[in-house]
Short mmCIF file of C-alpha atoms in Angstrom, two decimals:
data_model
loop_
_atom_site.label_atom_id
_atom_site.label_comp_id
_atom_site.label_asym_id
_atom_site.label_seq_id
_atom_site.Cartn_x
_atom_site.Cartn_y
_atom_site.Cartn_z
CA MET A 1 -61.54 19.63 77.77
CA SER A 2 -60.39 16.18 76.61
CA LYS A 3 -59.24 15.91 72.97
CA VAL A 4 -58.52 13.39 70.54
CA ILE A 5 -54.75 14.01 69.33
CA LEU A 6 -52.66 12.22 66.92
CA VAL A 7 -49.17 12.39 67.15
CA THR A 8 -46.40 11.50 64.36
CA GLY A 9 -43.10 10.35 65.29
CA ALA A 10 -44.20 9.50 68.84
CA GLY A 11 -41.35 6.92 69.41
CA ARG A 12 -38.42 9.21 70.07
CA GLY A 13 -37.63 12.84 70.74
CA LEU A 14 -40.30 15.73 70.97
CA GLY A 15 -43.09 13.27 69.71
CA THR A 16 -42.52 11.19 72.68
CA ASP A 17 -42.66 14.44 74.99
CA ILE A 18 -45.95 15.42 72.96
CA ALA A 19 -47.58 12.07 73.73
CA ARG A 20 -46.39 11.62 77.07
CA GLU A 21 -47.74 15.38 78.34
CA ALA A 22 -50.96 14.95 76.38
CA LEU A 23 -51.59 11.50 78.29
CA THR A 24 -50.79 13.35 81.63
CA ALA A 25 -53.08 16.13 80.78
CA GLY A 26 -55.87 13.75 80.23
CA HIS A 27 -56.31 13.61 76.45
CA GLN A 28 -56.81 10.56 74.40
CA VAL A 29 -53.61 9.84 72.12
CA VAL A 30 -52.97 8.33 69.01
CA ALA A 31 -49.17 7.79 69.36
CA THR A 32 -47.84 6.68 65.63
CA GLY A 33 -44.27 5.52 64.54
CA ARG A 34 -42.75 2.94 62.27
CA ARG A 35 -42.04 0.77 65.08
CA PRO A 36 -45.20 0.82 67.24
CA GLU A 37 -44.10 -1.94 69.89
CA GLU A 38 -41.24 0.55 70.75
CA VAL A 39 -43.55 3.43 70.98
CA GLU A 40 -45.99 1.57 73.27
CA LYS A 41 -42.99 0.81 75.39
CA THR A 42 -41.57 4.20 75.41
CA LEU A 43 -44.91 5.60 76.68
CA GLY A 44 -45.18 3.22 79.57
CA GLY A 45 -47.21 0.24 78.09
CA PRO A 46 -50.82 -0.13 77.13
CA GLN A 47 -53.21 2.48 78.60
CA ASP A 48 -57.07 3.20 78.21
CA ASN A 49 -56.32 6.70 76.65
CA LEU A 50 -53.66 5.48 74.47
CA LEU A 51 -53.62 4.00 70.95
CA VAL A 52 -50.40 3.19 69.49
CA THR A 53 -50.47 2.26 65.58
CA ARG A 54 -47.73 2.11 62.80
CA LEU A 55 -47.22 5.05 60.61
CA ASP A 56 -44.21 5.56 58.27
CA VAL A 57 -45.26 9.28 56.92
CA THR A 58 -43.97 8.84 53.48
CA SER A 59 -46.87 6.05 53.14
CA LEU A 60 -50.21 7.27 52.30
CA GLU A 61 -51.72 3.83 53.09
CA ASP A 62 -50.08 3.72 56.44
CA ALA A 63 -51.32 7.39 57.41
CA GLU A 64 -55.21 6.40 56.17
CA ALA A 65 -54.86 3.45 58.06
CA ALA A 66 -53.71 5.28 61.28
CA ALA A 67 -56.52 7.80 60.84
CA GLN A 68 -59.20 5.03 60.46
CA ALA A 69 -57.92 3.33 63.56
CA ALA A 70 -58.20 6.52 65.55
CA VAL A 71 -61.84 6.99 64.71
CA GLU A 72 -62.62 3.37 65.37
CA ARG A 73 -61.03 3.44 68.89
CA PHE A 74 -62.11 7.14 69.88
CA GLY A 75 -64.72 8.15 67.72
CA ARG A 76 -63.04 11.47 66.02
CA ILE A 77 -59.60 13.08 65.67
CA ASP A 78 -59.35 16.77 66.97
CA VAL A 79 -56.04 17.54 66.52
CA LEU A 80 -53.05 16.29 64.48
CA ILE A 81 -49.66 17.13 65.27
CA ASN A 82 -47.03 16.68 62.29
CA ASN A 83 -43.96 15.97 64.22
CA ALA A 84 -42.15 13.21 62.42
CA GLY A 85 -38.96 14.46 60.60
CA ASN A 86 -35.44 13.99 59.83
CA LEU A 87 -32.22 16.05 59.14
CA PHE A 88 -30.08 15.89 56.05
CA THR A 89 -26.93 17.97 56.47
CA GLY A 90 -24.30 18.97 54.08
CA TYR A 91 -23.40 21.53 51.59
CA PHE A 92 -25.72 21.58 48.57
CA GLU A 93 -23.23 20.08 46.16
CA GLU A 94 -22.15 17.46 48.53
CA ILE A 95 -26.14 16.29 49.29
CA SER A 96 -26.92 13.80 46.48
CA PRO A 97 -30.21 14.08 44.28
CA ALA A 98 -31.43 10.97 45.98
CA GLN A 99 -30.75 12.56 49.65
CA MET A 100 -32.32 15.77 48.57
CA ARG A 101 -35.66 13.72 47.47
CA GLN A 102 -35.48 11.85 50.63
CA GLN A 103 -35.30 15.01 52.72
CA PHE A 104 -38.54 16.08 51.02
CA GLU A 105 -40.39 12.76 51.31
CA THR A 106 -40.24 12.82 54.99
CA ASN A 107 -40.44 16.62 56.00
CA LEU A 108 -42.79 17.65 53.25
CA PHE A 109 -44.80 15.01 51.77
CA GLY A 110 -44.70 12.83 54.82
CA PRO A 111 -46.94 15.64 56.76
CA MET A 112 -48.97 16.12 53.63
CA ASN A 113 -49.76 12.37 53.48
CA VAL A 114 -51.03 12.40 57.10
CA THR A 115 -52.94 15.46 56.70
CA ARG A 116 -54.46 14.26 53.47
CA ALA A 117 -55.72 11.32 55.42
CA VAL A 118 -57.02 13.21 58.50
CA LEU A 119 -58.58 16.23 56.69
CA PRO A 120 -61.87 14.48 55.39
CA ILE A 121 -62.50 13.38 59.20
CA LEU A 122 -61.87 17.00 60.32
CA ARG A 123 -64.08 18.33 57.39
CA LYS A 124 -66.90 15.92 58.22
CA GLN A 125 -66.77 17.27 62.04
CA ARG A 126 -66.79 20.71 61.00
CA ALA A 127 -63.90 21.07 63.68
CA GLY A 128 -60.34 20.43 64.12
CA HIS A 129 -56.76 21.59 64.53
CA ILE A 130 -53.59 20.73 62.32
CA ILE A 131 -50.32 21.67 63.83
CA THR A 132 -47.10 21.20 61.92
CA ILE A 133 -43.58 21.14 63.51
CA THR A 134 -41.42 23.04 61.21
CA SER A 135 -38.22 24.61 62.42
CA THR A 136 -36.16 28.13 62.61
CA ALA A 137 -34.80 26.71 59.45
CA GLY A 138 -37.95 27.17 57.82
CA LEU A 139 -37.71 30.80 58.39
CA VAL A 140 -33.70 31.60 58.07
CA GLY A 141 -31.46 29.72 55.62
CA MET A 142 -28.24 28.71 57.43
CA GLU A 143 -24.94 27.13 56.23
CA PHE A 144 -24.71 23.17 55.77
CA THR A 145 -28.56 22.98 56.06
CA SER A 146 -29.69 23.63 52.24
CA ALA A 147 -31.91 20.20 52.10
CA TYR A 148 -33.17 20.68 55.44
CA ALA A 149 -34.20 24.18 55.11
CA ALA A 150 -35.59 23.82 51.66
CA SER A 151 -37.94 21.08 52.73
CA LYS A 152 -38.95 23.55 55.97
CA PHE A 153 -39.39 26.41 53.74
CA ALA A 154 -41.53 24.40 51.43
CA GLU A 155 -43.51 23.18 54.59
CA GLU A 156 -44.20 26.68 55.61
CA GLY A 157 -45.63 27.88 52.37
CA TRP A 158 -47.83 24.60 52.30
CA MET A 159 -49.15 25.41 55.67
CA GLU A 160 -49.64 28.94 55.36
CA SER A 161 -51.63 28.29 52.08
CA LEU A 162 -53.58 25.52 53.73
CA ARG A 163 -54.85 27.76 56.35
CA HIS A 164 -57.28 29.38 53.93
CA ASP A 165 -58.33 26.28 52.26
CA ILE A 166 -59.70 24.84 55.50
CA GLU A 167 -60.78 27.84 57.68
CA PRO A 168 -64.42 27.72 56.21
CA TYR A 169 -64.69 24.20 57.85
CA ASN A 170 -63.64 25.55 61.43
CA ILE A 171 -60.25 23.72 61.18
CA HIS A 172 -57.21 25.79 62.64
CA THR A 173 -53.69 25.38 61.67
CA THR A 174 -50.56 26.27 63.70
CA ILE A 175 -47.28 26.46 62.33
CA VAL A 176 -44.42 25.46 65.20
CA GLU A 177 -40.84 26.95 64.57
CA PRO A 178 -38.80 25.56 67.32
CA GLY A 179 -34.97 26.88 67.84
CA TYR A 180 -32.41 24.31 69.29
CA PHE A 181 -34.17 21.87 71.67
CA ARG A 182 -32.72 19.05 73.35
CA THR A 183 -34.48 16.54 71.16
CA GLU A 184 -32.95 13.49 69.05
CA LEU A 185 -32.77 15.26 65.74
CA LEU A 186 -29.04 15.25 65.95
CA VAL A 187 -28.49 11.27 66.68
CA ASP A 188 -27.84 8.61 64.30
CA GLY A 189 -30.99 7.68 62.60
CA SER A 190 -32.39 11.21 62.54
CA THR A 191 -29.45 12.80 60.95
CA THR A 192 -27.89 11.86 57.81
CA TRP A 193 -24.49 13.30 56.76
CA PRO A 194 -23.70 14.20 53.03
CA GLU A 195 -23.25 11.24 50.69
CA LEU A 196 -20.89 13.01 48.21
CA SER A 197 -17.39 14.45 48.87
CA ILE A 198 -15.89 17.48 46.88
CA ASP A 199 -12.43 18.48 47.79
CA ASP A 200 -13.22 22.35 47.84
CA TYR A 201 -15.65 21.88 50.57
CA ALA A 202 -13.59 19.28 52.59
CA PRO A 203 -11.86 21.77 54.76
CA ARG A 204 -15.29 23.01 55.88
CA THR A 205 -17.31 19.71 55.98
CA ALA A 206 -15.34 17.87 58.66
CA PRO A 207 -15.44 20.50 61.25
CA ARG A 208 -18.91 21.37 60.70
CA ILE A 209 -20.11 17.98 61.09
CA GLU A 210 -17.94 17.51 64.44
CA GLY A 211 -19.52 20.64 65.64
CA MET A 212 -23.12 19.35 65.00
CA LYS A 213 -22.34 16.02 66.85
CA THR A 214 -20.79 17.94 69.77
CA MET A 215 -24.20 20.24 69.88
CA ASN A 216 -26.08 17.32 70.74
CA ARG A 217 -27.57 17.12 74.23
CA GLN A 218 -26.29 20.53 74.43
CA GLN A 219 -29.21 22.40 73.15
CA PRO A 220 -30.85 25.26 75.45
CA GLY A 221 -34.49 24.19 74.90
CA ASP A 222 -36.58 21.83 77.10
CA PRO A 223 -38.56 19.45 74.80
CA ALA A 224 -41.02 18.76 77.54
CA LYS A 225 -41.65 22.45 78.14
CA LEU A 226 -42.36 22.83 74.40
CA ALA A 227 -44.77 20.03 74.53
CA ARG A 228 -46.49 21.50 77.32
CA ALA A 229 -46.75 24.73 75.32
CA LEU A 230 -48.22 22.88 72.30
CA LEU A 231 -50.94 21.70 74.61
CA THR A 232 -51.70 25.30 75.77
CA ILE A 233 -52.16 26.18 71.93
CA VAL A 234 -54.39 23.20 71.63
CA GLY A 235 -56.53 24.59 74.39
CA GLN A 236 -56.80 28.05 72.74
CA ASP A 237 -60.23 29.15 71.68
CA LYS A 238 -58.30 31.00 68.60
CA PRO A 239 -54.95 28.99 68.32
CA LEU A 240 -51.84 30.78 67.25
CA LEU A 241 -51.12 30.88 63.33
CA ARG A 242 -47.70 30.66 64.26
CA PHE A 243 -45.53 29.82 67.43
CA VAL A 244 -42.10 30.57 67.40
CA ALA A 245 -40.53 28.67 70.30
CA GLY A 246 -37.63 29.28 71.97
CA ALA A 247 -35.59 32.49 72.66
CA ASP A 248 -33.18 31.60 70.02
CA ALA A 249 -35.93 31.14 67.46
CA ILE A 250 -37.62 34.43 68.47
CA GLU A 251 -34.28 36.24 67.99
CA ALA A 252 -33.77 34.72 64.54
CA ALA A 253 -37.46 35.43 63.63
CA GLU A 254 -37.03 39.07 64.51
CA ALA A 255 -33.80 39.52 62.53
CA LYS A 256 -35.12 38.12 59.48
CA ALA A 257 -38.37 40.33 59.70
CA LYS A 258 -35.93 43.43 59.92
CA GLU A 259 -33.87 42.17 57.04
CA LEU A 260 -37.07 41.55 54.84
CA LEU A 261 -38.37 44.91 55.57
CA ALA A 262 -35.08 46.40 54.71
CA GLN A 263 -34.74 44.48 51.58
CA ALA A 264 -38.58 45.64 50.46
CA LYS A 265 -37.50 49.28 51.30
CA ALA A 266 -34.40 49.10 49.12
CA SER A 267 -36.27 47.40 46.33
CA ARG A 268 -38.95 50.24 46.22
CA GLU A 269 -37.70 52.43 43.90
CA LEU A 270 -36.80 49.92 41.16
CA GLY A 271 -39.57 47.35 42.13
CA ASP A 272 -42.16 50.10 41.83
CA SER A 273 -41.07 51.15 38.29
CA LEU A 274 -42.27 47.82 36.53
CA ALA A 275 -45.72 48.25 35.89
CA TYR A 276 -46.90 49.03 32.29
CA ASP A 277 -46.73 52.84 31.56
CA VAL A 278 -50.11 52.49 30.10
CA ALA A 279 -52.44 49.78 30.94
CA PRO A 280 -52.59 46.94 28.09
CA ALA A 281 -55.54 47.10 25.87
#
């Protein structure tokens, strides 16, 4: 069945693949980006089932305008795909406080802005689906990604909690945790290198940056296949709550689950001893 799907960050990378695959599948697509003329050109020009509109996710006003434009054009919104994001890399001390805040503005408060604009429409409909693209870095912290991982862990906690807020209104949620896909996350404009420089980290920083640059276009995941997988989830009667996307992501998730279980067991004796000996009056 055709749905109205709003996609953020549709001008490049995975967002373009999602919008393109959704159009091919017969859906009505609201493709958003900071430069709408580029989004429309990337998607092949004007189309009956396509609305292209400006959206900088850090602007709540942009988000509200995009949601309203979607309803005016197509009458409803069925699916929101929070895809827009960027990557600030570096060791924690070399990431400036301003960079850390910028990372959260885009990766956490950005999808919150768009969701805040769309939710009143979904509640009124008593139907809808919110999909947020996080990352394997939202499950597993890794070297040189403290800002990015922090924003993605926060995004996961928000989405896990949001699910319980909106389930009574027949609104579904799905967290998507991709591994390494051949998107444009590692290109200039999506990746920002550390602003500060500390001698202790210098021998590790330069090779780490070079390694990330050489990884670009070598990632194993096919973003077009991921886009089609997301559309499969969109069509499910009971959509997955969490989609771990890619063999590398599944391996990382399984390892993290084992680690958490092992740490819980190791904590049992000490952790179970922390209750009051006698219940307080």
